[in-house]
CSV table of C-alpha atoms and ligand atoms in Angstrom, one decimal:
chain,number,residue,atom,x,y,z
Z,1,UNK,CA,-52.2,-10.1,109.8
Z,2,UNK,CA,-54.3,-7.2,108.4
Z,3,UNK,CA,-58.0,-7.7,108.5
Z,4,UNK,CA,-59.4,-8.7,105.2
Z,5,UNK,CA,-56.1,-10.1,104.0
Z,6,UNK,CA,-56.5,-13.2,101.8
Z,7,UNK,CA,-54.0,-15.6,100.6
Z,8,UNK,CA,-54.9,-14.6,97.0
Z,9,UNK,CA,-53.6,-11.0,97.7
Z,10,UNK,CA,-50.3,-12.4,99.0
Z,11,UNK,CA,-50.0,-14.8,96.0
Z,12,UNK,CA,-50.8,-12.0,93.6
Z,13,UNK,CA,-48.3,-9.6,95.1
Z,14,UNK,CA,-45.6,-12.3,95.3
Z,15,UNK,CA,-46.1,-13.0,91.7
Z,16,UNK,CA,-46.5,-9.4,90.4
Z,17,UNK,CA,-43.2,-8.4,92.1
Z,18,UNK,CA,-41.3,-11.6,91.4
Z,19,UNK,CA,-41.0,-13.0,94.9
Z,20,UNK,CA,-42.5,-16.4,94.1
Z,21,UNK,CA,-43.6,-18.2,90.9
Z,22,UNK,CA,-45.5,-21.5,90.5
Z,23,UNK,CA,-42.9,-24.1,89.6
Z,24,UNK,CA,-42.5,-25.6,86.1
Z,25,UNK,CA,-45.2,-23.2,84.9
Z,26,UNK,CA,-44.6,-23.5,81.2
Z,27,UNK,CA,-45.2,-27.2,81.5
Z,28,UNK,CA,-48.5,-26.6,83.4
Z,29,UNK,CA,-47.1,-26.4,86.9
Z,30,UNK,CA,-46.3,-29.0,89.5
Z,31,UNK,CA,-48.6,-28.9,92.6
Z,32,UNK,CA,-47.1,-27.8,95.9
Z,33,UNK,CA,-43.8,-26.6,94.3
Z,34,UNK,CA,-42.7,-23.0,93.9
Z,35,UNK,CA,-39.7,-21.2,92.5
Z,36,UNK,CA,-38.3,-18.1,94.1
Z,37,UNK,CA,-37.5,-15.0,92.1
Z,38,UNK,CA,-35.1,-12.2,92.9
Z,39,UNK,CA,-36.9,-10.5,95.8
Z,40,UNK,CA,-38.0,-13.9,97.1
Z,41,UNK,CA,-34.4,-15.1,97.2
Z,42,UNK,CA,-33.2,-11.9,99.0
Z,43,UNK,CA,-36.1,-12.2,101.5
Z,44,UNK,CA,-35.5,-15.9,102.2
Z,45,UNK,CA,-31.7,-15.3,102.6
Z,46,UNK,CA,-32.5,-12.6,105.1
Z,47,UNK,CA,-34.7,-14.9,107.2
Z,48,UNK,CA,-32.0,-17.5,107.3
Z,49,UNK,CA,-29.3,-15.0,108.1
Z,50,UNK,CA,-31.2,-13.5,111.0
Z,51,UNK,CA,-31.9,-17.0,112.3
Z,52,UNK,CA,-28.2,-18.0,112.1
Z,53,UNK,CA,-27.2,-14.8,113.7
Z,54,UNK,CA,-29.5,-15.4,116.7
Z,55,UNK,CA,-28.6,-19.0,117.0
Z,56,UNK,CA,-24.8,-19.0,116.3
Z,57,UNK,CA,-23.3,-15.5,116.0
Z,58,UNK,CA,-24.9,-14.0,119.1
Z,59,UNK,CA,-24.3,-17.0,121.3
Z,60,UNK,CA,-21.4,-19.0,122.7
Z,61,UNK,CA,-23.2,-22.3,123.1
Z,62,UNK,CA,-24.4,-23.2,119.5
Z,63,UNK,CA,-22.3,-24.3,116.5
Z,64,UNK,CA,-23.3,-24.7,112.9
Z,65,UNK,CA,-23.4,-27.8,110.7
Z,66,UNK,CA,-24.3,-28.6,107.1
Z,67,UNK,CA,-25.0,-32.3,106.7
Z,68,UNK,CA,-25.8,-34.3,103.5
Z,69,UNK,CA,-29.3,-34.5,102.2
Z,70,UNK,CA,-28.9,-38.2,101.3
Z,71,UNK,CA,-27.8,-40.1,104.4
Z,72,UNK,CA,-27.2,-43.8,105.1
Z,73,UNK,CA,-30.7,-45.4,104.8
Z,74,UNK,CA,-30.3,-47.1,108.2
Z,75,UNK,CA,-30.5,-43.6,109.8
Z,76,UNK,CA,-34.2,-43.4,108.8
Z,77,UNK,CA,-34.9,-46.9,110.2
Z,78,UNK,CA,-33.3,-46.0,113.5
Z,79,UNK,CA,-35.0,-42.6,113.7
Z,80,UNK,CA,-38.5,-44.2,113.2
Z,81,UNK,CA,-39.1,-42.5,109.9
Z,82,UNK,CA,-39.2,-45.7,107.7
Z,83,UNK,CA,-41.8,-47.3,110.1
Z,84,UNK,CA,-43.7,-44.2,111.3
Z,85,UNK,CA,-43.3,-41.1,109.2
Z,86,UNK,CA,-46.7,-41.5,107.7
Z,87,UNK,CA,-50.0,-39.7,107.2
Z,88,UNK,CA,-53.3,-41.6,107.2
Z,89,UNK,CA,-54.9,-41.2,103.8
Z,90,UNK,CA,-58.4,-42.0,102.4
Z,91,UNK,CA,-59.4,-42.1,98.8
Z,92,UNK,CA,-62.9,-41.2,97.5
Z,93,UNK,CA,-64.0,-43.8,94.9
Z,94,UNK,CA,-66.5,-41.3,93.5
Z,95,UNK,CA,-64.4,-38.2,92.8
Z,96,UNK,CA,-61.0,-40.0,92.8
Z,97,UNK,CA,-59.5,-37.4,95.2
Z,98,UNK,CA,-57.2,-38.3,98.0
Z,99,UNK,CA,-57.5,-36.7,101.5
Z,100,UNK,CA,-55.7,-36.8,104.8
Z,101,UNK,CA,-57.9,-38.7,107.1
Z,102,UNK,CA,-57.0,-36.5,110.0
Z,103,UNK,CA,-57.7,-33.3,108.1
Z,104,UNK,CA,-61.1,-34.1,106.6
Z,105,UNK,CA,-62.7,-31.2,108.4
Z,106,UNK,CA,-60.4,-28.8,106.4
Z,107,UNK,CA,-60.8,-30.4,103.0
Z,108,UNK,CA,-63.3,-29.9,100.2
Z,109,UNK,CA,-65.4,-32.6,98.6
Z,110,UNK,CA,-64.2,-33.2,95.0
Z,111,UNK,CA,-67.7,-32.8,93.6
Z,112,UNK,CA,-69.3,-30.3,95.9
Z,113,UNK,CA,-66.6,-28.0,97.2
Z,114,UNK,CA,-68.9,-26.5,99.8
Z,115,UNK,CA,-69.1,-29.9,101.5
Z,116,UNK,CA,-66.5,-31.9,103.4
Z,117,UNK,CA,-65.3,-35.3,102.0
Z,118,UNK,CA,-67.7,-37.9,103.2
Z,119,UNK,CA,-70.5,-35.4,103.8
Z,120,UNK,CA,-72.6,-36.0,100.7
Z,121,UNK,CA,-74.5,-39.2,99.9
Z,122,UNK,CA,-72.3,-39.7,96.8
Z,123,UNK,CA,-69.0,-39.7,98.7
Z,124,UNK,CA,-67.5,-43.2,99.0
Z,125,UNK,CA,-64.4,-43.0,101.1
Z,126,UNK,CA,-62.0,-45.9,101.6
Z,127,UNK,CA,-60.6,-47.0,104.9
Z,128,UNK,CA,-57.6,-45.0,106.0
Z,129,UNK,CA,-54.2,-46.3,104.9
Z,130,UNK,CA,-50.8,-45.2,106.2
Z,131,UNK,CA,-48.7,-43.4,103.5
Z,132,UNK,CA,-45.0,-42.8,104.1
Z,133,UNK,CA,-44.0,-39.2,103.3
Z,134,UNK,CA,-40.3,-39.8,102.4
Z,135,UNK,CA,-39.2,-39.6,98.8
Z,136,UNK,CA,-37.2,-42.5,97.7
Z,137,UNK,CA,-34.4,-42.7,95.2
Z,138,UNK,CA,-31.5,-45.0,94.3
Z,139,UNK,CA,-27.8,-44.6,94.6
Z,140,UNK,CA,-25.8,-46.4,91.9
Z,141,UNK,CA,-25.8,-46.7,88.1
Z,142,UNK,CA,-28.1,-49.7,87.9
Z,143,UNK,CA,-31.7,-49.2,88.9
Z,144,UNK,CA,-32.3,-52.8,90.1
Z,145,UNK,CA,-29.2,-53.2,92.2
Z,146,UNK,CA,-28.8,-49.7,93.4
Z,147,UNK,CA,-29.2,-49.0,97.1
Z,148,UNK,CA,-32.5,-47.6,98.1
Z,149,UNK,CA,-32.0,-44.2,99.9
Z,150,UNK,CA,-34.3,-41.3,101.0
Z,151,UNK,CA,-34.3,-37.6,100.5
Z,152,UNK,CA,-34.2,-36.3,104.1
Z,153,UNK,CA,-37.6,-35.3,105.4
Z,154,UNK,CA,-36.0,-33.2,108.2
Z,155,UNK,CA,-32.5,-31.9,108.9
Z,156,UNK,CA,-32.4,-33.1,112.5
Z,157,UNK,CA,-31.1,-36.6,111.9
Z,158,UNK,CA,-28.0,-35.3,110.2
Z,159,UNK,CA,-27.3,-33.4,113.4
Z,160,UNK,CA,-27.8,-36.4,115.8
Z,161,UNK,CA,-25.5,-38.7,113.8
Z,162,UNK,CA,-22.8,-36.0,114.0
Z,163,UNK,CA,-23.1,-35.5,117.7
Z,164,UNK,CA,-19.9,-37.3,118.5
Z,165,UNK,CA,-17.9,-35.3,115.9
Z,166,UNK,CA,-19.1,-32.0,117.0
Z,167,UNK,CA,-19.0,-32.6,120.8
Z,168,UNK,CA,-15.3,-33.6,120.5
Z,169,UNK,CA,-14.1,-31.2,117.9
Z,170,UNK,CA,-16.0,-28.1,119.0
Z,171,UNK,CA,-15.0,-28.9,122.6
Z,172,UNK,CA,-18.5,-28.2,123.9
Z,173,UNK,CA,-20.3,-29.7,126.9
Z,174,UNK,CA,-24.0,-29.7,127.5
Z,175,UNK,CA,-25.9,-27.5,127.4
Z,176,UNK,CA,-24.8,-26.9,123.8
Z,177,UNK,CA,-26.5,-26.9,120.5
Z,178,UNK,CA,-26.0,-27.7,116.8
Z,179,UNK,CA,-27.8,-25.6,114.2
Z,180,UNK,CA,-28.5,-26.4,110.6
Z,181,UNK,CA,-30.3,-24.8,107.7
Z,182,UNK,CA,-31.1,-26.8,104.6
Z,183,UNK,CA,-33.6,-28.4,102.3
Z,184,UNK,CA,-36.0,-31.1,103.4
Z,185,UNK,CA,-38.4,-33.1,101.3
Z,186,UNK,CA,-41.9,-34.6,102.0
Z,187,UNK,CA,-44.3,-36.2,99.7
Z,188,UNK,CA,-47.2,-34.1,101.0
Z,189,UNK,CA,-50.5,-35.0,99.5
Z,190,UNK,CA,-52.7,-32.2,100.8
Z,191,UNK,CA,-53.0,-29.1,98.7
Z,192,UNK,CA,-50.3,-26.6,99.7
Z,193,UNK,CA,-51.8,-23.2,100.6
Z,194,UNK,CA,-49.1,-21.5,98.6
Z,195,UNK,CA,-45.7,-21.8,100.2
Z,196,UNK,CA,-47.2,-23.0,103.5
Z,197,UNK,CA,-46.8,-26.7,102.6
Z,198,UNK,CA,-44.6,-27.7,99.8
Z,199,UNK,CA,-42.9,-30.9,98.6
Z,200,UNK,CA,-39.4,-29.4,99.2
Z,201,UNK,CA,-38.8,-26.7,101.7
Z,202,UNK,CA,-36.0,-25.3,103.8
Z,203,UNK,CA,-35.8,-25.9,107.5
Z,204,UNK,CA,-33.9,-24.1,110.2
Z,205,UNK,CA,-33.4,-26.7,113.0
Z,206,UNK,CA,-31.4,-26.6,116.1
Z,207,UNK,CA,-30.8,-29.5,118.4
Z,208,UNK,CA,-29.9,-28.4,121.9
Z,209,UNK,CA,-28.2,-31.1,124.1
Z,210,UNK,CA,-28.8,-30.8,127.8
Z,211,UNK,CA,-28.5,-32.8,131.0
Z,212,UNK,CA,-31.8,-34.9,131.2
Z,213,UNK,CA,-32.9,-33.3,134.5
Z,214,UNK,CA,-32.7,-29.8,132.9
Z,215,UNK,CA,-34.7,-30.7,129.8
Z,216,UNK,CA,-38.0,-29.2,130.9
Z,217,UNK,CA,-36.4,-25.9,131.9
Z,218,UNK,CA,-34.6,-25.6,128.5
Z,219,UNK,CA,-37.8,-26.6,126.6
Z,220,UNK,CA,-39.6,-23.6,128.2
Z,221,UNK,CA,-36.6,-21.4,127.5
Z,222,UNK,CA,-36.6,-22.2,123.8
Z,223,UNK,CA,-40.3,-21.6,123.4
Z,224,UNK,CA,-39.8,-18.1,124.8
Z,225,UNK,CA,-36.6,-17.4,122.8
Z,226,UNK,CA,-38.2,-18.4,119.5
Z,227,UNK,CA,-41.4,-16.3,120.1
Z,228,UNK,CA,-39.1,-13.4,120.9
Z,229,UNK,CA,-37.2,-13.9,117.7
Z,230,UNK,CA,-40.3,-13.6,115.5
Z,231,UNK,CA,-41.4,-10.4,117.4
Z,232,UNK,CA,-37.9,-9.0,117.1
Z,233,UNK,CA,-38.1,-9.2,113.4
Z,234,UNK,CA,-41.5,-7.6,113.2
Z,235,UNK,CA,-44.3,-10.2,113.7
Z,236,UNK,CA,-47.1,-8.7,115.8
Z,237,UNK,CA,-47.5,-10.4,119.2
Z,238,UNK,CA,-51.3,-10.7,118.6
Z,239,UNK,CA,-50.7,-12.8,115.5
Z,240,UNK,CA,-48.6,-15.3,117.4
Z,241,UNK,CA,-49.6,-18.0,120.0
Z,242,UNK,CA,-48.1,-21.0,121.5
Z,243,UNK,CA,-50.1,-24.2,121.4
Z,244,UNK,CA,-49.0,-27.2,123.5
Z,245,UNK,CA,-49.7,-30.5,121.8
Z,246,UNK,CA,-52.3,-32.8,123.3
Z,247,UNK,CA,-50.8,-36.2,124.5
Z,248,UNK,CA,-52.4,-38.0,121.5
Z,249,UNK,CA,-50.7,-35.6,119.0
Z,250,UNK,CA,-47.2,-36.1,120.2
Z,251,UNK,CA,-44.7,-37.7,117.8
Z,252,UNK,CA,-43.1,-41.0,118.8
Z,253,UNK,CA,-40.0,-39.3,120.0
Z,254,UNK,CA,-41.4,-36.5,121.9
Z,255,UNK,CA,-42.4,-36.1,125.6
Z,256,UNK,CA,-43.6,-32.5,125.1
Z,257,UNK,CA,-44.1,-30.4,122.0
Z,258,UNK,CA,-45.5,-26.9,121.5
Z,259,UNK,CA,-46.2,-25.2,118.2
Z,260,UNK,CA,-45.7,-21.5,117.7
Z,261,UNK,CA,-48.7,-20.7,115.5
Z,262,UNK,CA,-49.3,-17.7,113.3
Z,263,UNK,CA,-52.6,-16.3,112.3
Z,264,UNK,CA,-52.2,-16.9,108.5
Z,265,UNK,CA,-55.1,-16.0,106.2
Z,266,UNK,CA,-56.0,-19.8,106.4
Z,267,UNK,CA,-56.4,-19.5,110.2
Z,268,UNK,CA,-54.0,-20.3,113.1
Z,269,UNK,CA,-51.4,-22.7,111.7
Z,270,UNK,CA,-48.0,-24.1,112.7
Z,271,UNK,CA,-45.1,-21.8,112.1
Z,272,UNK,CA,-42.5,-23.6,114.2
Z,273,UNK,CA,-42.5,-26.6,116.5
Z,274,UNK,CA,-40.5,-26.9,119.7
Z,275,UNK,CA,-40.0,-30.4,121.0
Z,276,UNK,CA,-38.5,-32.1,124.0
Z,277,UNK,CA,-37.2,-35.2,122.2
Z,278,UNK,CA,-35.7,-36.6,125.4
Z,279,UNK,CA,-32.9,-39.1,124.8
Z,280,UNK,CA,-34.8,-40.9,122.0
Z,281,UNK,CA,-32.6,-40.0,119.1
Z,282,UNK,CA,-29.1,-40.4,120.5
Z,283,UNK,CA,-30.2,-43.7,122.2
Z,284,UNK,CA,-31.7,-45.0,118.9
Z,285,UNK,CA,-28.7,-44.2,116.8
Z,286,UNK,CA,-26.3,-45.6,119.4
Z,287,UNK,CA,-28.1,-48.9,119.4
Z,288,UNK,CA,-28.5,-49.1,115.6
Z,289,UNK,CA,-24.9,-48.0,114.8
Z,290,UNK,CA,-23.0,-49.6,117.7
Z,291,UNK,CA,-21.4,-46.2,118.5
Z,292,UNK,CA,-21.7,-44.8,122.0
Z,293,UNK,CA,-23.4,-41.4,121.8
Z,294,UNK,CA,-23.1,-39.9,125.2
Z,295,UNK,CA,-21.5,-37.1,127.1
Z,296,UNK,CA,-18.4,-38.0,129.2
Z,297,UNK,CA,-17.1,-35.3,131.5
Z,298,UNK,CA,-13.3,-35.4,131.3
Z,299,UNK,CA,-12.9,-34.2,134.8
Z,300,UNK,CA,-15.4,-36.1,136.9
Z,301,UNK,CA,-15.9,-39.1,134.6
Z,302,UNK,CA,-19.6,-38.5,134.8
Z,303,UNK,CA,-21.4,-39.9,131.7
Z,304,UNK,CA,-24.9,-39.6,130.4
Z,305,UNK,CA,-27.0,-39.5,127.2
Z,306,UNK,CA,-28.1,-35.9,126.8
Z,307,UNK,CA,-31.7,-35.0,126.3
Z,308,UNK,CA,-32.5,-32.9,123.2
Z,309,UNK,CA,-34.6,-29.8,122.9
Z,310,UNK,CA,-35.4,-28.9,119.3
Z,311,UNK,CA,-36.8,-25.7,117.8
Z,312,UNK,CA,-37.7,-26.6,114.2
Z,313,UNK,CA,-38.8,-23.8,111.9
Z,314,UNK,CA,-39.6,-23.7,108.2
Z,315,UNK,CA,-38.0,-20.9,106.2
Z,316,UNK,CA,-40.9,-20.7,103.7
Z,317,UNK,CA,-43.5,-20.6,106.4
Z,318,UNK,CA,-41.6,-17.9,108.2
Z,319,UNK,CA,-41.3,-16.0,105.0
Z,320,UNK,CA,-45.1,-16.3,104.4
Z,321,UNK,CA,-45.8,-15.1,108.0
Z,322,UNK,CA,-43.5,-12.1,107.5
Z,323,UNK,CA,-45.2,-11.3,104.2
Z,324,UNK,CA,-48.7,-11.6,105.7
Z,325,UNK,CA,-47.9,-9.5,108.8
Z,326,UNK,CA,-46.2,-6.8,106.6
Z,327,UNK,CA,-49.0,-6.6,104.0
Z,328,UNK,CA,-51.0,-3.4,104.1
Z,329,UNK,CA,-53.2,-1.3,101.9
Z,330,UNK,CA,-54.0,2.3,102.5
Z,331,UNK,CA,-55.2,5.4,100.7
Z,332,UNK,CA,-52.8,8.2,100.6
Z,333,UNK,CA,-54.2,11.5,99.2
Z,334,UNK,CA,-56.6,10.1,96.6
Z,335,UNK,CA,-54.4,7.1,95.7
Z,336,UNK,CA,-54.3,3.5,97.0
Z,337,UNK,CA,-51.0,2.0,97.9
Z,338,UNK,CA,-50.0,-1.5,98.8
Z,339,UNK,CA,-47.1,-1.6,101.1
Z,340,UNK,CA,-45.0,-4.3,102.7
Z,341,UNK,CA,-44.0,-3.0,106.1
Z,342,UNK,CA,-41.2,-5.5,106.5
Z,343,UNK,CA,-38.6,-5.2,109.3
Z,344,UNK,CA,-35.7,-3.4,107.6
Z,345,UNK,CA,-33.4,-6.4,108.3
Z,346,UNK,CA,-35.8,-8.7,106.6
Z,347,UNK,CA,-36.7,-6.5,103.7
Z,348,UNK,CA,-35.1,-7.7,100.4
Z,349,UNK,CA,-33.9,-4.2,99.4
Z,350,UNK,CA,-32.8,-1.7,102.0
Z,351,UNK,CA,-32.7,1.5,99.9
Z,352,UNK,CA,-33.7,2.8,96.5
Z,353,UNK,CA,-31.9,5.6,94.9
Z,354,UNK,CA,-34.2,7.6,92.6
Z,355,UNK,CA,-33.0,10.4,90.3
Z,356,UNK,CA,-36.0,12.8,90.1
Z,357,UNK,CA,-35.1,14.0,86.6
Z,358,UNK,CA,-33.1,11.2,85.0
Z,359,UNK,CA,-32.3,13.1,81.8
Z,360,UNK,CA,-30.5,15.8,83.9
Z,361,UNK,CA,-26.9,14.7,83.6
Z,362,UNK,CA,-25.9,16.2,87.0
Z,363,UNK,CA,-28.7,14.5,88.8
Z,364,UNK,CA,-28.1,11.2,87.0
Z,365,UNK,CA,-24.4,11.2,87.8
Z,366,UNK,CA,-24.9,11.9,91.5
Z,367,UNK,CA,-27.6,9.2,91.7
Z,368,UNK,CA,-25.3,6.6,90.1
Z,369,UNK,CA,-22.4,7.6,92.4
Z,370,UNK,CA,-24.6,7.4,95.5
Z,371,UNK,CA,-26.0,4.0,94.5
Z,372,UNK,CA,-22.4,2.7,93.9
Z,373,UNK,CA,-21.5,3.9,97.3
Z,374,UNK,CA,-24.5,2.3,99.1
Z,375,UNK,CA,-24.5,-1.0,97.4
Z,376,UNK,CA,-21.1,-1.8,98.9
Z,377,UNK,CA,-22.7,-2.1,102.3
Z,378,UNK,CA,-26.4,-3.0,101.7
Z,379,UNK,CA,-28.8,-4.2,99.0
Z,380,UNK,CA,-29.5,-0.9,97.1
Z,381,UNK,CA,-31.5,-0.4,93.9
Z,382,UNK,CA,-31.2,2.4,91.4
Z,383,UNK,CA,-34.4,3.1,89.5
Z,384,UNK,CA,-34.7,5.9,86.9
Z,385,UNK,CA,-37.7,4.5,85.0
Z,386,UNK,CA,-41.1,6.2,85.0
Z,387,UNK,CA,-42.8,8.8,87.2
Z,388,UNK,CA,-41.5,9.2,90.6
Z,389,UNK,CA,-44.8,8.2,92.2
Z,390,UNK,CA,-44.8,4.9,90.3
Z,391,UNK,CA,-41.2,4.3,91.4
Z,392,UNK,CA,-42.2,4.9,95.1
Z,393,UNK,CA,-45.1,2.6,94.8
Z,394,UNK,CA,-42.9,-0.2,93.3
Z,395,UNK,CA,-40.5,0.1,96.2
Z,396,UNK,CA,-43.5,0.1,98.7
Z,397,UNK,CA,-44.7,-3.2,97.2
Z,398,UNK,CA,-41.3,-4.9,97.7
Z,399,UNK,CA,-41.0,-3.4,101.2
Z,400,UNK,CA,-38.0,-1.1,100.7
Z,401,UNK,CA,-37.8,0.9,103.9
Z,402,UNK,CA,-36.1,4.0,102.5
Z,403,UNK,CA,-35.9,5.8,99.2
Z,404,UNK,CA,-33.3,8.5,98.5
Z,405,UNK,CA,-34.4,11.0,95.8
Z,406,UNK,CA,-31.8,13.0,94.0
Z,407,UNK,CA,-33.2,16.3,92.7
Z,408,UNK,CA,-32.2,19.8,91.5
Z,409,UNK,CA,-31.6,20.9,95.1
Z,410,UNK,CA,-28.9,18.2,95.3
Z,411,UNK,CA,-26.9,20.0,92.7
Z,412,UNK,CA,-27.0,23.2,94.9
Z,413,UNK,CA,-26.4,21.8,98.4
Z,414,UNK,CA,-25.4,18.2,98.1
Z,415,UNK,CA,-28.4,16.9,100.0
Z,416,UNK,CA,-31.0,14.3,99.0
Z,417,UNK,CA,-34.5,13.5,100.3
Z,418,UNK,CA,-35.0,10.4,102.4
Z,419,UNK,CA,-38.5,9.0,102.3
Z,420,UNK,CA,-39.7,6.6,105.0
Z,421,UNK,CA,-41.8,3.8,103.7
Z,422,UNK,CA,-44.1,3.6,106.7
Z,423,UNK,CA,-44.6,7.2,107.8
Z,424,UNK,CA,-44.0,8.7,104.3
Z,425,UNK,CA,-42.1,11.4,106.1
Z,426,UNK,CA,-39.4,13.1,104.0
Z,427,UNK,CA,-36.4,14.9,105.2
Z,428,UNK,CA,-33.2,16.2,103.6
Z,429,UNK,CA,-29.9,14.7,104.6
Z,430,UNK,CA,-26.5,15.4,103.1
Z,431,UNK,CA,-25.1,12.9,100.6
Z,432,UNK,CA,-21.9,12.5,102.5
Z,433,UNK,CA,-23.8,11.2,105.5
Z,434,UNK,CA,-26.3,9.0,103.6
Z,435,UNK,CA,-24.5,5.8,104.1
Z,436,UNK,CA,-23.9,6.3,107.8
Z,437,UNK,CA,-27.5,7.5,108.3
Z,438,UNK,CA,-28.9,4.4,106.7
Z,439,UNK,CA,-26.6,2.0,108.6
Z,440,UNK,CA,-27.7,3.7,111.9
Z,441,UNK,CA,-31.4,3.3,111.0
Z,442,UNK,CA,-30.8,-0.3,110.0
Z,443,UNK,CA,-29.3,-1.1,113.3
Z,444,UNK,CA,-32.0,0.6,115.3
Z,445,UNK,CA,-34.8,-1.5,116.9
Z,446,UNK,CA,-37.9,-1.6,114.7
Z,447,UNK,CA,-41.5,-2.4,115.5
Z,448,UNK,CA,-44.4,-2.6,113.1
Z,449,UNK,CA,-46.7,0.5,113.0
Z,450,UNK,CA,-50.0,0.0,114.9
Z,451,UNK,CA,-52.8,-1.2,112.6
Z,452,UNK,CA,-55.1,1.7,111.5
C,501,LIG,P1,-47.3,-30.0,109.7
C,501,LIG,O1,-48.1,-30.5,110.9
C,501,LIG,O2,-47.8,-28.6,109.3
C,501,LIG,O3,-47.2,-31.0,108.6
C,501,LIG,P2,-45.0,-30.8,111.0
C,501,LIG,O4,-45.4,-30.8,112.5
C,501,LIG,O5,-45.0,-32.2,110.4
C,501,LIG,O6,-45.8,-29.8,110.2
C,501,LIG,P3,-42.2,-30.5,111.7
C,501,LIG,O7,-41.9,-31.9,111.3
C,501,LIG,O8,-42.3,-30.2,113.1
C,501,LIG,O9,-43.6,-30.1,110.9
C,501,LIG,O10,-41.3,-29.6,110.9
C,501,LIG,C1,-40.8,-28.4,111.5
C,501,LIG,C2,-41.2,-27.2,110.6
C,501,LIG,O11,-40.8,-27.4,109.3
C,501,LIG,C3,-42.6,-26.9,110.6
C,501,LIG,O12,-43.0,-26.1,111.8
C,501,LIG,C4,-42.8,-26.0,109.4
C,501,LIG,O13,-42.4,-24.7,109.6
C,501,LIG,C5,-41.8,-26.7,108.4
C,501,LIG,N1,-42.4,-27.6,107.5
C,501,LIG,C6,-42.8,-28.9,107.8
C,501,LIG,N2,-43.4,-29.5,106.7
C,501,LIG,C7,-43.4,-28.5,105.7
C,501,LIG,C8,-43.8,-28.5,104.3
C,501,LIG,N3,-44.3,-29.5,103.7
C,501,LIG,N4,-43.7,-27.3,103.7
C,501,LIG,C9,-43.1,-26.2,104.3
C,501,LIG,N5,-42.7,-26.2,105.5
C,501,LIG,C10,-42.8,-27.3,106.3
């Protein structure tokens, strides 16, 4: 994260450039809910695509799954969510605000925001009560007789209950994994910090089934793999750390968990959790459903319940980390520019084609043709509105790594200028090579420039 970066700067850029909007705004907004605009969608899709590539496409031992959001309600009893997926809450009888009892040190008193809840003589906090985070709804046309169901608070359970299907059909034996990307829902009561904590969010979860005696080794392996993935896509190593959970923090299912934390403007906070869930989930679902969930080796007849290692990441939190790490302000010449130095494979738009003099028919025509050619293989924008400097700055703010400028010289020698977002270096390349040139640069390894 750049020094001096605040969440307000990210929120304002995200809004100004149409990445993220507060949800239901014309009705006054809904807390901890956001809508994603054009560039936000493209960025989010890139985060998910890179994750799926690393998990599924680049490996032989992980397959994909897309399970339902509304599952049989008994799944959430067996998983422990009905009984235990709770946050401890306290209410203040004076200011009528509600706080998480375990986060009081990070909250503001409703009357005196410089104080913590409970710190002033007027604060009157209730005892902590457990509050379940699952959203409930009903299936069926009649409210009273409908079956009570839950919106899933994590994607993982949809994977565990499909273990048998996938193990048989995909003909996999442990160690193997099942990866899923999809929406999850939690009735979070603490204020959101923009898209860091929201009521609905997308998760990228992978359950890796291993022989129990190899669980610790795979737990360590996945911590390293996941940190490496964030670095590969541009997060600076110094903004990442791994924090093992203290024994009293561990979830009911976990024998070891580590959080990959990112240094957000709000301080070090969880970006992704990696848990050794042991055999808890498969055992619990086998008992509750009456279906045996174990691995049986066809050859030796050996049978066992695999242990599970789970890297669980949030798409929106990853997106926020990529935005924070990429955000930069600098003075070039006598002008300030804001630039998102996103990894090219994460950036929403890869290239902008800019006709220098749009009213020149030759230039306009070549720019259109080049744009048509490029957009078949990558997200490319054509922009002929306003001064060239303003057009560059707009692309800088959405993180477009390259801009191709079509000018009078193009009409003479069929070349265009390619401008690099980070170095601002410009060189001329021939139009006929532009597509290949960009594809090569997209495929090349990329690291964020050192902070000035
Ligand atoms: P936290 O402690 O921040 O509430 P958690 O430990 O409950 O998170 P997990 O259950 O481990 O989170 O979920 C895995 C990942 O899903 C988290 O690391 C985070 O990236 C993402 N995530 C969880 N809750 C939210 C939320 N309310 N909004 C956005 N992302 C979330």
